[in-house]
Short mmCIF file of C-alpha atoms in Angstrom, two decimals:
data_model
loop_
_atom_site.label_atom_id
_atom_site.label_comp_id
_atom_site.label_asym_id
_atom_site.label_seq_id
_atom_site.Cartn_x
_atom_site.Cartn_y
_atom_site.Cartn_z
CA UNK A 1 0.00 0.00 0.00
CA UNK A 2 2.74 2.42 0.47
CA UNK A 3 4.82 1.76 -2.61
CA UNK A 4 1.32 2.21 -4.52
CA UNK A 5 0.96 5.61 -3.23
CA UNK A 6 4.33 6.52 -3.69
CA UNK A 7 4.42 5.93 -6.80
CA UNK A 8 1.07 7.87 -7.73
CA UNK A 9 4.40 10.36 -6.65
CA UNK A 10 6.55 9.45 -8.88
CA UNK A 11 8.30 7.03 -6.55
CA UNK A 12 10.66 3.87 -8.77
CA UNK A 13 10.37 0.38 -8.24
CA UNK A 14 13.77 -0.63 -8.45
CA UNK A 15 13.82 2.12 -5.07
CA UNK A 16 11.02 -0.13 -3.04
CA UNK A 17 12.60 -3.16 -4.73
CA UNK A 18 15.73 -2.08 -2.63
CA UNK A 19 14.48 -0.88 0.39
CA UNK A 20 12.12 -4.27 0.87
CA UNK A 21 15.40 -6.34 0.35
CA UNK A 22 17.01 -4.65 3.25
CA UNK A 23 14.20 -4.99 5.29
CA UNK A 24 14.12 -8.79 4.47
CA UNK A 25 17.48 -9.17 5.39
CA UNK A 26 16.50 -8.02 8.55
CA UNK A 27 14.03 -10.30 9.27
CA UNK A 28 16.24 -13.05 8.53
CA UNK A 29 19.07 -11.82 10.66
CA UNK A 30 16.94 -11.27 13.33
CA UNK A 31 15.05 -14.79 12.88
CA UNK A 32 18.64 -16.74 13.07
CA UNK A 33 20.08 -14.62 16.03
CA UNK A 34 16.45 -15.51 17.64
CA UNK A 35 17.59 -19.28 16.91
CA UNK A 36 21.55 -18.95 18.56
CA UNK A 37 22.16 -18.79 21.81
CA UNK A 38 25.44 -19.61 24.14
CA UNK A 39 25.24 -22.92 25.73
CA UNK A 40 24.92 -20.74 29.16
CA UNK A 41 21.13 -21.18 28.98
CA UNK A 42 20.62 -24.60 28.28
CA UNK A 43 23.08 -25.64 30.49
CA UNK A 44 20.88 -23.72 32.95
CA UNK A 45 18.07 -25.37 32.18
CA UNK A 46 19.30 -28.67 32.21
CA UNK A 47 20.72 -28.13 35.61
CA UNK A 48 17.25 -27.09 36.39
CA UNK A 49 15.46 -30.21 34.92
CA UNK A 50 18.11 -32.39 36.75
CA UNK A 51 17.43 -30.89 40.19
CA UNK A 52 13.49 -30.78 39.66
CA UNK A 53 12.99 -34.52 38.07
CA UNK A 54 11.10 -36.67 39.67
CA UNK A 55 12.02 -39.74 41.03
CA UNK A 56 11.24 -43.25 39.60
CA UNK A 57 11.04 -41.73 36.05
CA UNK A 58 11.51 -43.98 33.29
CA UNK A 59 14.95 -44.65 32.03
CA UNK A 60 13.71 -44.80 28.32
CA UNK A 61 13.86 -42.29 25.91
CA UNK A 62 10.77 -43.56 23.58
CA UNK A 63 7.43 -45.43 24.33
CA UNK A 64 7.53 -48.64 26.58
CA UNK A 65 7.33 -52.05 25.12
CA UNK A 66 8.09 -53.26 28.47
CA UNK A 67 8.02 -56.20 29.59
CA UNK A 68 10.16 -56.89 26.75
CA UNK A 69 12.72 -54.93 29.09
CA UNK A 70 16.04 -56.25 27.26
CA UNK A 71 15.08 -54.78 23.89
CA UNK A 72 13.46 -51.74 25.64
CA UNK A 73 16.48 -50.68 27.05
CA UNK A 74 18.58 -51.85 24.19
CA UNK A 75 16.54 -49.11 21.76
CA UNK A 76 15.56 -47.28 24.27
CA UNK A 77 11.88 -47.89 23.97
CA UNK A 78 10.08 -46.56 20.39
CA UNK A 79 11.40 -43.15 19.89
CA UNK A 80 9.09 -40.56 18.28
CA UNK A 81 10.33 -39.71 15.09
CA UNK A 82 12.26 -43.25 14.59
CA UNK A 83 11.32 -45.49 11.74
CA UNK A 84 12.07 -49.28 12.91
CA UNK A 85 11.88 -52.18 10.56
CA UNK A 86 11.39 -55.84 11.07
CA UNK A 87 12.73 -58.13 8.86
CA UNK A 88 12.70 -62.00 7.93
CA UNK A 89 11.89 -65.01 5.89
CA UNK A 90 8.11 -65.97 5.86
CA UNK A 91 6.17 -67.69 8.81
CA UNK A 92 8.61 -66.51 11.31
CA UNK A 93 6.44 -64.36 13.42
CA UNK A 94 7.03 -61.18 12.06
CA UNK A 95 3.23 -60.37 12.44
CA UNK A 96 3.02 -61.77 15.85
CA UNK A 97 5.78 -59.78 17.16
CA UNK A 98 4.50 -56.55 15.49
CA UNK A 99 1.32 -57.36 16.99
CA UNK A 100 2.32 -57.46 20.49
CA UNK A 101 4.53 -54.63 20.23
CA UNK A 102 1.79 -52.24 19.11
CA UNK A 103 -0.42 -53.88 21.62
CA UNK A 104 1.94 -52.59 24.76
CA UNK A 105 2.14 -49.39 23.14
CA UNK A 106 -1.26 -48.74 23.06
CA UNK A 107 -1.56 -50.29 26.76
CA UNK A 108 1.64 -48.55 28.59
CA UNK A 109 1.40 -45.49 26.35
CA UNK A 110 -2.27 -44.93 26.67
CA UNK A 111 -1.68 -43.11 22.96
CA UNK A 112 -3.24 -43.86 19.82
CA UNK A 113 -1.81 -47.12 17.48
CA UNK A 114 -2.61 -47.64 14.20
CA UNK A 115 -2.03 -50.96 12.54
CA UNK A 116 -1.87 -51.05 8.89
CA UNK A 117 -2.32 -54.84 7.28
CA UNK A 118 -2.08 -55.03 3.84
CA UNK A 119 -2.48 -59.02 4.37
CA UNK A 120 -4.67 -60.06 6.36
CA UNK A 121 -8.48 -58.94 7.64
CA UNK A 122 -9.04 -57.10 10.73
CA UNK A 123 -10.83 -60.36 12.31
CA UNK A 124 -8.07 -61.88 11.66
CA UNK A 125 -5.46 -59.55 13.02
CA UNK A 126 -8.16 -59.15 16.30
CA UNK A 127 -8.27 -62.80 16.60
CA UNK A 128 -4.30 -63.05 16.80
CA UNK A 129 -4.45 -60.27 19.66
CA UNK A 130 -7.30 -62.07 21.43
CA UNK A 131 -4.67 -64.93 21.14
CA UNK A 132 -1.68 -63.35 22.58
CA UNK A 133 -3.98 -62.47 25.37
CA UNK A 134 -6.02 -65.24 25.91
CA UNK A 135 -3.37 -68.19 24.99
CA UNK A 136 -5.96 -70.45 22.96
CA UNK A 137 -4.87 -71.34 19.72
CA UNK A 138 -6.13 -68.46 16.76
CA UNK A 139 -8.21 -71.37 14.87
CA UNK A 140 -10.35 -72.61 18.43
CA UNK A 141 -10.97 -68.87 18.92
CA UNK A 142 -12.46 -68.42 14.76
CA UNK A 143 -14.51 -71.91 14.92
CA UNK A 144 -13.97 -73.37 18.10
CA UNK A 145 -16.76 -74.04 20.98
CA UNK A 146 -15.53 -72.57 23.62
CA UNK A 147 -18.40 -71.92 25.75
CA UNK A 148 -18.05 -76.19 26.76
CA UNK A 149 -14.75 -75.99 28.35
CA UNK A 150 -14.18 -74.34 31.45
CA UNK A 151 -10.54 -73.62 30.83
CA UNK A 152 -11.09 -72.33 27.46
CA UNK A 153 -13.80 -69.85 29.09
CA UNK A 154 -11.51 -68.56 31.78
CA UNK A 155 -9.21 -67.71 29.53
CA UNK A 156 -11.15 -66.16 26.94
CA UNK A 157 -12.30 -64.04 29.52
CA UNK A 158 -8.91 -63.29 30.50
CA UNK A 159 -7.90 -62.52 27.26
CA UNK A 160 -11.00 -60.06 26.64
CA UNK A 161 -9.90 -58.49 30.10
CA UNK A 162 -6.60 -57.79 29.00
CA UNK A 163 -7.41 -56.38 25.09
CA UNK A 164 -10.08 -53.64 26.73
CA UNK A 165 -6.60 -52.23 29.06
CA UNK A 166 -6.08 -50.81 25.52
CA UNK A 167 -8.94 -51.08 23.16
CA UNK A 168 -9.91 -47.20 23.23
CA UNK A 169 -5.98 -46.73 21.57
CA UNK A 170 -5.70 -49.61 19.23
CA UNK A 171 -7.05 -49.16 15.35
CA UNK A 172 -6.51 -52.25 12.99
CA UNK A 173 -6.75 -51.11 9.17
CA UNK A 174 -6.86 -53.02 5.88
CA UNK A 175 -4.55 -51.17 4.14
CA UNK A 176 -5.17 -50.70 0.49
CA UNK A 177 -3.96 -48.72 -2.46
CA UNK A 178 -5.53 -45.40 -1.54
CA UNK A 179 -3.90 -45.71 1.50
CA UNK A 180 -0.43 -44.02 0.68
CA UNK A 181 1.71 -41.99 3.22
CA UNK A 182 0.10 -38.98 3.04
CA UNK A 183 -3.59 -40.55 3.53
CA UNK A 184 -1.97 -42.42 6.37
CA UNK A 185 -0.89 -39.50 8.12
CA UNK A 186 -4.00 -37.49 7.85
CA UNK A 187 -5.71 -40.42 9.52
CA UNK A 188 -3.22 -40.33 12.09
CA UNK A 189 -3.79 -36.72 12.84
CA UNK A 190 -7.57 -36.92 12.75
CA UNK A 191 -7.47 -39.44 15.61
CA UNK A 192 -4.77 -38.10 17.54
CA UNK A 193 -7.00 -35.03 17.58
CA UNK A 194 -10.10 -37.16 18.62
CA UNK A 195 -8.24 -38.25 21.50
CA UNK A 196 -6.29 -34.66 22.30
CA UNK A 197 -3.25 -37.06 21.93
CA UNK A 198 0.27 -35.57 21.02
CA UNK A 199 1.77 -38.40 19.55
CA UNK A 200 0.97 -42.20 18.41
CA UNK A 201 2.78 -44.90 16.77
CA UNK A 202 2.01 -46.47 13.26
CA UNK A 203 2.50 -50.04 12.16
CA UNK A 204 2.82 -51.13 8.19
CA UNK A 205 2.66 -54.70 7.80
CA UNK A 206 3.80 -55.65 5.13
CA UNK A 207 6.10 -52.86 3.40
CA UNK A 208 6.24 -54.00 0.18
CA UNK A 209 3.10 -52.87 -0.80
#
């Protein structure tokens, strides 16, 4: 607005061309000074988060997995930002192992977990948690009659006891071809928002598609 009525004055544009330059030079200069700062302050601060932590905190950088405690500490729990993969021939329990993993996010965390299958159903993949939880084979628990056996009872009811610590967190998808990286993250961020969460954790089983 001012260059327009300066120049109903006769005013040049390679003169406001010049003069807006400098003052975005400014702006930068002053935006990267903003970012550097002597170590003095941190330093400060750290002192100060040292001397005000509380006790009994974890010792993990990222989200639990405990009571897999070995590799916990070994990656230092699921770090926000990290990308893990898991590797190996077929039938090894690749799956399973993702499975669980997600599954003690969702329950130590108490964030949101989306698992993306591009292989199997999501009564499938629910089944195989129900599994992990329950101990009874994943075929009794599709066709099997339960309700006869005593033992089988107590521990499906164990095993539903144990899934709805975490249910509320835990989404199982069918991935498909519309779901690419940047549809997977809007999801993300729509439930994430639904729960006022600030983070969650995303599965992809299987990568190659």
């Amino acid at each position: 607005n001012s260059f327009t009525d300066s120049e109903k004055q006769g005013r040049r544009v390679e003169d406001f061309a010049t003069e807006i330059s400098e003052q975005l030079r400014q702006v930068t200069r002053l935006s990267s000074q903003s970012r550097q700062e002597p170590i003095r302050d941190e330093l400060l601060r750290y002192v100060e988060d040292v001397r005000t932590r509380e006790t009994g905190r974890a010792s993990i950088l990222g989200m639990s997995i405990a009571p897999y405690d070995n590799l916990n500490s070994a990656i230092s729990g699921l770090r926000p930002g990290f990308y893990y993969a898991l590797g190996g021939a077929p039938r090894r329990g690749k799956t399973n192992l993702m499975l669980r993993m997600a599954t003690l996010v969702a329950r130590n965390e108490k964030v949101p977990v989306l698992y993306y299958s591009f292989e199997q159903t999501k009564r499938v993949l629910l089944t195989r948690v129900l599994s992990q939880e329950s101990l009874i084979n994943p075929l009794v628990l599709l066709n099997g009659d339960i309700r006869t056996r005593a033992e089988l009872v107590t521990r499906f009811n164990k095993g539903i006891k144990e899934t709805s610590a975490y249910m509320d967190n835990f989404y199982l998808f069918e991935g498909d071809r519309q779901d690419t990286v940047e549809h997977i993250r809007s999801v993300a961020y729509s439930i994430m928002d639904s729960q006022h969460a600030d983070r969650c954790a995303i599965f992809l089983d299987y990568l190659q598609k």
